């Protein structure tokens, strides 16, 4: 007897429908799974066998073949367990499946028949809402919040295999999980305040500008100057996440399996700080079983690379394409996966190996050692950093002074106002910010007056700017003007933008 059940498979950050076909026929007892199934799915044979028996059903003592169609797509994940078990029960005549409307199932089975949470439920729900609106989606009870935030589908949360079978037969219906409105949820994570940072007012101003336009920042300074302290406070001044940003970010964490029952949604902007010894696959994405890397987990948030020159050269060079395209593509023999990489990069480094170059203490590095240390950062990568920020040593008077300087609340007000200006400007391109403008937008919104044009021409020649640096200076000047609610880019806006791009000439002489 043949039976088929619907489920989905994760492909990058999207989900594709899969039909689980179960056929029981005469022959020696066997249980075969075909259709490019991974090891985790092949191991499902033993989990499914035990779960069916312990749920009170009989496992067929015949030849059983399970086909995962389409057969040319690689299948990964333990969420196929539930669909396989239901298909076997239907094929053996122990379960009557409804014929009216399609039902999709996803969940991992324990040996006792209970359902365990699985990664990727949110992208599956989003795919169903788009492709098959109104369909029912059966998920483990621990995944119900993740699925219920998507409009357009009916979420059925079950605790075990027996509940699922009773619901499908209609003998004991499970009430649908009510939709969850993201807008009523609030981020609750405590974020440290910029008020705690003494001195470094110019650095605060630079980070304020970076947050307003989502510009990348490179901080250079001696140890103990507050670079890490500044970076860790950066997410606090970024605007609250929109509904679309919450869903996009949570989808990445769902695929990566980093959601928990205590945190089913990502409501705060991510702050990712990988170790300097991290591999290219862990930061960029990929691996034997492709999964998102740190640059995708930092979606709509911050990727902080502390001690930038200490990272592997291959890792740093691999950042160049995602910083430009805002996406990263992982190619494998079976398929190609594309992950989003829209993040704000904040990097920090010392001016030399010992970190004392340019401070009031003596630097013991030779000129050759300094050159070798700085040369670990290539010119093309340096060119992709919008703001080059020098963070000097903090003075005693700054530490003991009473004035807190700029606070997080004050900075956030200015940033939200600047973001509102950009939202109106790019109303035909939702999600676009100044840092992501293309050539057409730069030409339309970054026009200069005669005085500003002469200033930029002089800086372009004197600082030997590349075409990319020229564009980034204009984008940065546009953000600075937005912070002042100015429609025109004035000379002092451009001057501030240029001085943020001149530090590499001090250290690298590019």
PDB file of C-alpha atoms in Angstrom, residues 170-393:
ATOM      1  CA  UNK A 170     -10.230  13.770  13.599  1.00  0.00           C
ATOM      2  CA  UNK A 171     -10.776  11.811  16.818  1.00  0.00           C
ATOM      3  CA  UNK A 172      -9.059  14.354  19.090  1.00  0.00           C
ATOM      4  CA  UNK A 173      -8.461  17.676  17.338  1.00  0.00           C
ATOM      5  CA  UNK A 174      -5.682  19.937  18.595  1.00  0.00           C
ATOM      6  CA  UNK A 175      -6.625  23.601  18.863  1.00  0.00           C
ATOM      7  CA  UNK A 176      -4.664  25.822  16.513  1.00  0.00           C
ATOM      8  CA  UNK A 177      -2.015  28.023  18.130  1.00  0.00           C
ATOM      9  CA  UNK A 178      -3.206  31.655  18.101  1.00  0.00           C
ATOM     10  CA  UNK A 179      -1.132  33.986  15.895  1.00  0.00           C
ATOM     11  CA  UNK A 180       1.506  35.983  17.741  1.00  0.00           C
ATOM     12  CA  UNK A 181       1.815  39.698  17.044  1.00  0.00           C
ATOM     13  CA  UNK A 182       5.482  40.643  16.974  1.00  0.00           C
ATOM     14  CA  UNK A 183       4.624  44.317  17.437  1.00  0.00           C
ATOM     15  CA  UNK A 184       3.493  43.685  21.032  1.00  0.00           C
ATOM     16  CA  UNK A 185       6.752  41.942  21.932  1.00  0.00           C
ATOM     17  CA  UNK A 186       9.541  44.047  23.348  1.00  0.00           C
ATOM     18  CA  UNK A 187      13.276  43.541  23.550  1.00  0.00           C
ATOM     19  CA  UNK A 188      14.378  43.184  27.156  1.00  0.00           C
ATOM     20  CA  UNK A 189      18.144  42.679  27.017  1.00  0.00           C
ATOM     21  CA  UNK A 190      20.136  45.128  29.132  1.00  0.00           C
ATOM     22  CA  UNK A 191      22.576  47.200  27.099  1.00  0.00           C
ATOM     23  CA  UNK A 192      25.402  49.209  28.712  1.00  0.00           C
ATOM     24  CA  UNK A 193      25.242  52.988  28.306  1.00  0.00           C
ATOM     25  CA  UNK A 194      27.667  55.249  26.452  1.00  0.00           C
ATOM     26  CA  UNK A 195      27.536  57.468  29.529  1.00  0.00           C
ATOM     27  CA  UNK A 196      29.922  54.980  31.130  1.00  0.00           C
ATOM     28  CA  UNK A 197      32.562  55.780  28.498  1.00  0.00           C
ATOM     29  CA  UNK A 198      34.669  58.655  29.817  1.00  0.00           C
ATOM     30  CA  UNK A 199      36.323  60.863  27.272  1.00  0.00           C
ATOM     31  CA  UNK A 200      36.432  59.660  23.660  1.00  0.00           C
ATOM     32  CA  UNK A 201      33.754  62.152  22.588  1.00  0.00           C
ATOM     33  CA  UNK A 202      35.085  62.194  19.034  1.00  0.00           C
ATOM     34  CA  UNK A 203      34.789  58.390  18.950  1.00  0.00           C
ATOM     35  CA  UNK A 204      31.206  58.613  20.182  1.00  0.00           C
ATOM     36  CA  UNK A 205      30.436  61.095  17.418  1.00  0.00           C
ATOM     37  CA  UNK A 206      31.924  58.749  14.830  1.00  0.00           C
ATOM     38  CA  UNK A 207      29.921  55.776  16.103  1.00  0.00           C
ATOM     39  CA  UNK A 208      26.772  57.905  16.132  1.00  0.00           C
ATOM     40  CA  UNK A 209      27.375  58.639  12.440  1.00  0.00           C
ATOM     41  CA  UNK A 210      28.079  54.966  11.728  1.00  0.00           C
ATOM     42  CA  UNK A 211      24.819  53.837  13.364  1.00  0.00           C
ATOM     43  CA  UNK A 212      22.800  56.482  11.517  1.00  0.00           C
ATOM     44  CA  UNK A 213      23.868  55.210   8.071  1.00  0.00           C
ATOM     45  CA  UNK A 214      25.037  51.632   8.902  1.00  0.00           C
ATOM     46  CA  UNK A 215      28.663  52.457   8.021  1.00  0.00           C
ATOM     47  CA  UNK A 216      31.624  50.172   8.760  1.00  0.00           C
ATOM     48  CA  UNK A 217      34.166  51.367  11.343  1.00  0.00           C
ATOM     49  CA  UNK A 218      37.845  50.603  11.970  1.00  0.00           C
ATOM     50  CA  UNK A 219      39.133  51.761  15.372  1.00  0.00           C
ATOM     51  CA  UNK A 220      42.882  52.127  15.895  1.00  0.00           C
ATOM     52  CA  UNK A 221      44.464  52.899  19.245  1.00  0.00           C
ATOM     53  CA  UNK A 222      46.598  51.644  22.152  1.00  0.00           C
ATOM     54  CA  UNK A 223      45.342  48.942  24.535  1.00  0.00           C
ATOM     55  CA  UNK A 224      43.013  50.194  27.259  1.00  0.00           C
ATOM     56  CA  UNK A 225      41.705  53.132  25.245  1.00  0.00           C
ATOM     57  CA  UNK A 226      38.134  51.807  25.236  1.00  0.00           C
ATOM     58  CA  UNK A 227      37.768  50.309  21.747  1.00  0.00           C
ATOM     59  CA  UNK A 228      35.988  47.175  22.919  1.00  0.00           C
ATOM     60  CA  UNK A 229      33.936  49.174  25.420  1.00  0.00           C
ATOM     61  CA  UNK A 230      32.726  51.453  22.625  1.00  0.00           C
ATOM     62  CA  UNK A 231      31.924  48.566  20.280  1.00  0.00           C
ATOM     63  CA  UNK A 232      29.860  46.644  22.850  1.00  0.00           C
ATOM     64  CA  UNK A 233      27.646  49.698  23.402  1.00  0.00           C
ATOM     65  CA  UNK A 234      27.026  50.212  19.696  1.00  0.00           C
ATOM     66  CA  UNK A 235      23.867  48.022  19.409  1.00  0.00           C
ATOM     67  CA  UNK A 236      22.200  50.097  22.135  1.00  0.00           C
ATOM     68  CA  UNK A 237      22.082  53.194  19.924  1.00  0.00           C
ATOM     69  CA  UNK A 238      20.702  51.396  16.877  1.00  0.00           C
ATOM     70  CA  UNK A 239      16.946  51.831  16.224  1.00  0.00           C
ATOM     71  CA  UNK A 240      14.547  49.088  17.381  1.00  0.00           C
ATOM     72  CA  UNK A 241      14.154  46.218  14.937  1.00  0.00           C
ATOM     73  CA  UNK A 242      11.194  46.288  12.581  1.00  0.00           C
ATOM     74  CA  UNK A 243       8.908  43.294  12.064  1.00  0.00           C
ATOM     75  CA  UNK A 244      10.692  42.411   8.813  1.00  0.00           C
ATOM     76  CA  UNK A 245      14.108  42.631  10.474  1.00  0.00           C
ATOM     77  CA  UNK A 246      12.979  40.423  13.372  1.00  0.00           C
ATOM     78  CA  UNK A 247      11.685  37.744  10.992  1.00  0.00           C
ATOM     79  CA  UNK A 248      14.769  37.897   8.752  1.00  0.00           C
ATOM     80  CA  UNK A 249      17.175  37.657  11.689  1.00  0.00           C
ATOM     81  CA  UNK A 250      15.201  34.944  13.484  1.00  0.00           C
ATOM     82  CA  UNK A 251      15.086  32.925  10.252  1.00  0.00           C
ATOM     83  CA  UNK A 252      18.896  32.808  10.174  1.00  0.00           C
ATOM     84  CA  UNK A 253      19.100  31.718  13.808  1.00  0.00           C
ATOM     85  CA  UNK A 254      16.397  29.124  13.200  1.00  0.00           C
ATOM     86  CA  UNK A 255      18.329  27.588  10.297  1.00  0.00           C
ATOM     87  CA  UNK A 256      21.498  27.597  12.406  1.00  0.00           C
ATOM     88  CA  UNK A 257      19.674  25.865  15.272  1.00  0.00           C
ATOM     89  CA  UNK A 258      20.468  28.672  17.739  1.00  0.00           C
ATOM     90  CA  UNK A 259      16.914  29.355  18.918  1.00  0.00           C
ATOM     91  CA  UNK A 260      15.638  27.982  22.208  1.00  0.00           C
ATOM     92  CA  UNK A 261      12.277  27.729  23.936  1.00  0.00           C
ATOM     93  CA  UNK A 262      13.351  30.620  26.167  1.00  0.00           C
ATOM     94  CA  UNK A 263      14.283  32.744  23.123  1.00  0.00           C
ATOM     95  CA  UNK A 264      12.055  31.757  20.174  1.00  0.00           C
ATOM     96  CA  UNK A 265      12.506  35.148  18.482  1.00  0.00           C
ATOM     97  CA  UNK A 266      15.468  37.489  18.014  1.00  0.00           C
ATOM     98  CA  UNK A 267      14.140  40.837  19.239  1.00  0.00           C
ATOM     99  CA  UNK A 268      17.457  42.555  19.914  1.00  0.00           C
ATOM    100  CA  UNK A 269      19.981  43.500  17.264  1.00  0.00           C
ATOM    101  CA  UNK A 270      22.659  40.788  17.199  1.00  0.00           C
ATOM    102  CA  UNK A 271      26.180  41.473  18.419  1.00  0.00           C
ATOM    103  CA  UNK A 272      28.578  38.807  17.185  1.00  0.00           C
ATOM    104  CA  UNK A 273      32.208  38.781  18.280  1.00  0.00           C
ATOM    105  CA  UNK A 274      34.023  35.702  16.898  1.00  0.00           C
ATOM    106  CA  UNK A 275      37.435  34.698  18.217  1.00  0.00           C
ATOM    107  CA  UNK A 276      40.492  35.596  16.157  1.00  0.00           C
ATOM    108  CA  UNK A 277      41.234  31.891  15.590  1.00  0.00           C
ATOM    109  CA  UNK A 278      37.818  31.251  14.013  1.00  0.00           C
ATOM    110  CA  UNK A 279      37.880  29.495  10.649  1.00  0.00           C
ATOM    111  CA  UNK A 280      36.693  30.982   7.384  1.00  0.00           C
ATOM    112  CA  UNK A 281      33.702  28.609   7.287  1.00  0.00           C
ATOM    113  CA  UNK A 282      32.541  29.676  10.768  1.00  0.00           C
ATOM    114  CA  UNK A 283      32.730  33.385   9.917  1.00  0.00           C
ATOM    115  CA  UNK A 284      31.735  33.449   6.240  1.00  0.00           C
ATOM    116  CA  UNK A 285      29.508  30.357   6.238  1.00  0.00           C
ATOM    117  CA  UNK A 286      29.720  26.929   4.650  1.00  0.00           C
ATOM    118  CA  UNK A 287      31.120  23.682   5.979  1.00  0.00           C
ATOM    119  CA  UNK A 288      30.415  20.100   4.941  1.00  0.00           C
ATOM    120  CA  UNK A 289      26.772  20.696   5.779  1.00  0.00           C
ATOM    121  CA  UNK A 290      26.356  24.366   4.729  1.00  0.00           C
ATOM    122  CA  UNK A 291      25.157  26.667   7.469  1.00  0.00           C
ATOM    123  CA  UNK A 292      25.195  30.433   8.080  1.00  0.00           C
ATOM    124  CA  UNK A 293      28.399  31.994   9.382  1.00  0.00           C
ATOM    125  CA  UNK A 294      28.974  34.857  11.789  1.00  0.00           C
ATOM    126  CA  UNK A 295      28.442  37.488   9.080  1.00  0.00           C
ATOM    127  CA  UNK A 296      24.916  36.131   8.552  1.00  0.00           C
ATOM    128  CA  UNK A 297      24.219  35.675  12.267  1.00  0.00           C
ATOM    129  CA  UNK A 298      25.038  39.386  12.632  1.00  0.00           C
ATOM    130  CA  UNK A 299      22.199  40.231  10.220  1.00  0.00           C
ATOM    131  CA  UNK A 300      20.735  43.686  10.960  1.00  0.00           C
ATOM    132  CA  UNK A 301      23.207  44.007  13.825  1.00  0.00           C
ATOM    133  CA  UNK A 302      26.939  44.235  14.517  1.00  0.00           C
ATOM    134  CA  UNK A 303      29.905  42.034  13.665  1.00  0.00           C
ATOM    135  CA  UNK A 304      32.796  42.991  15.955  1.00  0.00           C
ATOM    136  CA  UNK A 305      36.284  41.805  15.017  1.00  0.00           C
ATOM    137  CA  UNK A 306      38.638  42.589  17.876  1.00  0.00           C
ATOM    138  CA  UNK A 307      42.374  42.601  17.091  1.00  0.00           C
ATOM    139  CA  UNK A 308      41.659  42.570  13.365  1.00  0.00           C
ATOM    140  CA  UNK A 309      45.240  41.838  12.160  1.00  0.00           C
ATOM    141  CA  UNK A 310      45.305  38.671  14.294  1.00  0.00           C
ATOM    142  CA  UNK A 311      42.595  37.031  12.170  1.00  0.00           C
ATOM    143  CA  UNK A 312      43.616  34.614   9.447  1.00  0.00           C
ATOM    144  CA  UNK A 313      44.411  36.398   6.192  1.00  0.00           C
ATOM    145  CA  UNK A 314      42.023  34.152   4.259  1.00  0.00           C
ATOM    146  CA  UNK A 315      39.192  35.138   6.593  1.00  0.00           C
ATOM    147  CA  UNK A 316      39.857  38.855   6.177  1.00  0.00           C
ATOM    148  CA  UNK A 317      40.047  38.649   2.400  1.00  0.00           C
ATOM    149  CA  UNK A 318      36.853  36.583   2.284  1.00  0.00           C
ATOM    150  CA  UNK A 319      35.042  39.503   3.950  1.00  0.00           C
ATOM    151  CA  UNK A 320      35.553  41.746   0.943  1.00  0.00           C
ATOM    152  CA  UNK A 321      32.767  40.353  -1.234  1.00  0.00           C
ATOM    153  CA  UNK A 322      30.067  40.194   1.511  1.00  0.00           C
ATOM    154  CA  UNK A 323      30.887  43.769   2.573  1.00  0.00           C
ATOM    155  CA  UNK A 324      30.248  44.918  -0.990  1.00  0.00           C
ATOM    156  CA  UNK A 325      27.291  42.719  -2.013  1.00  0.00           C
ATOM    157  CA  UNK A 326      25.589  42.283   1.401  1.00  0.00           C
ATOM    158  CA  UNK A 327      25.151  38.585   0.600  1.00  0.00           C
ATOM    159  CA  UNK A 328      27.408  35.531   0.657  1.00  0.00           C
ATOM    160  CA  UNK A 329      27.109  32.535  -1.660  1.00  0.00           C
ATOM    161  CA  UNK A 330      28.284  29.062  -0.647  1.00  0.00           C
ATOM    162  CA  UNK A 331      28.705  26.729  -3.620  1.00  0.00           C
ATOM    163  CA  UNK A 332      28.619  22.967  -3.213  1.00  0.00           C
ATOM    164  CA  UNK A 333      28.455  20.113  -5.716  1.00  0.00           C
ATOM    165  CA  UNK A 334      24.803  19.399  -4.930  1.00  0.00           C
ATOM    166  CA  UNK A 335      23.526  22.968  -4.604  1.00  0.00           C
ATOM    167  CA  UNK A 336      24.382  26.636  -4.130  1.00  0.00           C
ATOM    168  CA  UNK A 337      23.176  28.469  -1.017  1.00  0.00           C
ATOM    169  CA  UNK A 338      22.903  32.219  -0.574  1.00  0.00           C
ATOM    170  CA  UNK A 339      22.818  33.788   2.887  1.00  0.00           C
ATOM    171  CA  UNK A 340      22.198  37.464   3.730  1.00  0.00           C
ATOM    172  CA  UNK A 341      25.130  39.493   5.090  1.00  0.00           C
ATOM    173  CA  UNK A 342      23.637  42.897   5.934  1.00  0.00           C
ATOM    174  CA  UNK A 343      25.550  43.959   9.023  1.00  0.00           C
ATOM    175  CA  UNK A 344      27.631  46.777  10.421  1.00  0.00           C
ATOM    176  CA  UNK A 345      31.293  45.787  10.723  1.00  0.00           C
ATOM    177  CA  UNK A 346      33.185  47.279  13.646  1.00  0.00           C
ATOM    178  CA  UNK A 347      36.833  46.288  13.836  1.00  0.00           C
ATOM    179  CA  UNK A 348      39.544  47.299  16.277  1.00  0.00           C
ATOM    180  CA  UNK A 349      43.310  47.030  16.215  1.00  0.00           C
ATOM    181  CA  UNK A 350      46.468  48.352  17.804  1.00  0.00           C
ATOM    182  CA  UNK A 351      48.749  50.694  15.844  1.00  0.00           C
ATOM    183  CA  UNK A 352      51.632  48.227  16.203  1.00  0.00           C
ATOM    184  CA  UNK A 353      52.498  44.837  17.640  1.00  0.00           C
ATOM    185  CA  UNK A 354      52.977  46.119  21.196  1.00  0.00           C
ATOM    186  CA  UNK A 355      50.204  48.670  20.806  1.00  0.00           C
ATOM    187  CA  UNK A 356      52.149  51.667  22.110  1.00  0.00           C
ATOM    188  CA  UNK A 357      52.955  53.443  18.849  1.00  0.00           C
ATOM    189  CA  UNK A 358      51.790  57.039  19.073  1.00  0.00           C
ATOM    190  CA  UNK A 359      51.012  56.882  22.814  1.00  0.00           C
ATOM    191  CA  UNK A 360      52.864  58.600  25.654  1.00  0.00           C
ATOM    192  CA  UNK A 361      54.729  55.357  26.371  1.00  0.00           C
ATOM    193  CA  UNK A 362      57.735  54.085  24.446  1.00  0.00           C
ATOM    194  CA  UNK A 363      57.078  51.716  21.550  1.00  0.00           C
ATOM    195  CA  UNK A 364      59.631  48.891  21.269  1.00  0.00           C
ATOM    196  CA  UNK A 365      58.620  47.748  17.775  1.00  0.00           C
ATOM    197  CA  UNK A 366      61.043  48.190  14.915  1.00  0.00           C
ATOM    198  CA  UNK A 367      59.809  49.926  11.723  1.00  0.00           C
ATOM    199  CA  UNK A 368      59.858  46.557   9.955  1.00  0.00           C
ATOM    200  CA  UNK A 369      57.703  44.957  12.697  1.00  0.00           C
ATOM    201  CA  UNK A 370      55.221  47.834  12.477  1.00  0.00           C
ATOM    202  CA  UNK A 371      55.063  47.498   8.707  1.00  0.00           C
ATOM    203  CA  UNK A 372      54.511  43.739   8.880  1.00  0.00           C
ATOM    204  CA  UNK A 373      51.785  44.149  11.487  1.00  0.00           C
ATOM    205  CA  UNK A 374      49.878  46.803   9.545  1.00  0.00           C
ATOM    206  CA  UNK A 375      50.312  44.989   6.222  1.00  0.00           C
ATOM    207  CA  UNK A 376      48.088  42.185   7.514  1.00  0.00           C
ATOM    208  CA  UNK A 377      45.203  44.516   6.618  1.00  0.00           C
ATOM    209  CA  UNK A 378      45.078  44.728   2.837  1.00  0.00           C
ATOM    210  CA  UNK A 379      44.311  47.926   0.967  1.00  0.00           C
ATOM    211  CA  UNK A 380      41.049  46.596  -0.585  1.00  0.00           C
ATOM    212  CA  UNK A 381      39.700  45.625   2.847  1.00  0.00           C
ATOM    213  CA  UNK A 382      40.765  48.952   4.338  1.00  0.00           C
ATOM    214  CA  UNK A 383      39.010  50.704   1.466  1.00  0.00           C
ATOM    215  CA  UNK A 384      35.727  49.079   2.497  1.00  0.00           C
ATOM    216  CA  UNK A 385      35.833  50.654   5.971  1.00  0.00           C
ATOM    217  CA  UNK A 386      33.813  53.887   5.819  1.00  0.00           C
ATOM    218  CA  UNK A 387      35.181  55.365   9.046  1.00  0.00           C
ATOM    219  CA  UNK A 388      38.812  55.143  10.161  1.00  0.00           C
ATOM    220  CA  UNK A 389      38.764  56.184  13.800  1.00  0.00           C
ATOM    221  CA  UNK A 390      41.717  56.867  16.065  1.00  0.00           C
ATOM    222  CA  UNK A 391      40.957  56.056  19.709  1.00  0.00           C
ATOM    223  CA  UNK A 392      43.712  57.673  21.801  1.00  0.00           C
ATOM    224  CA  UNK A 393      44.712  56.872  25.350  1.00  0.00           C
TER     225      UNK A 393
END
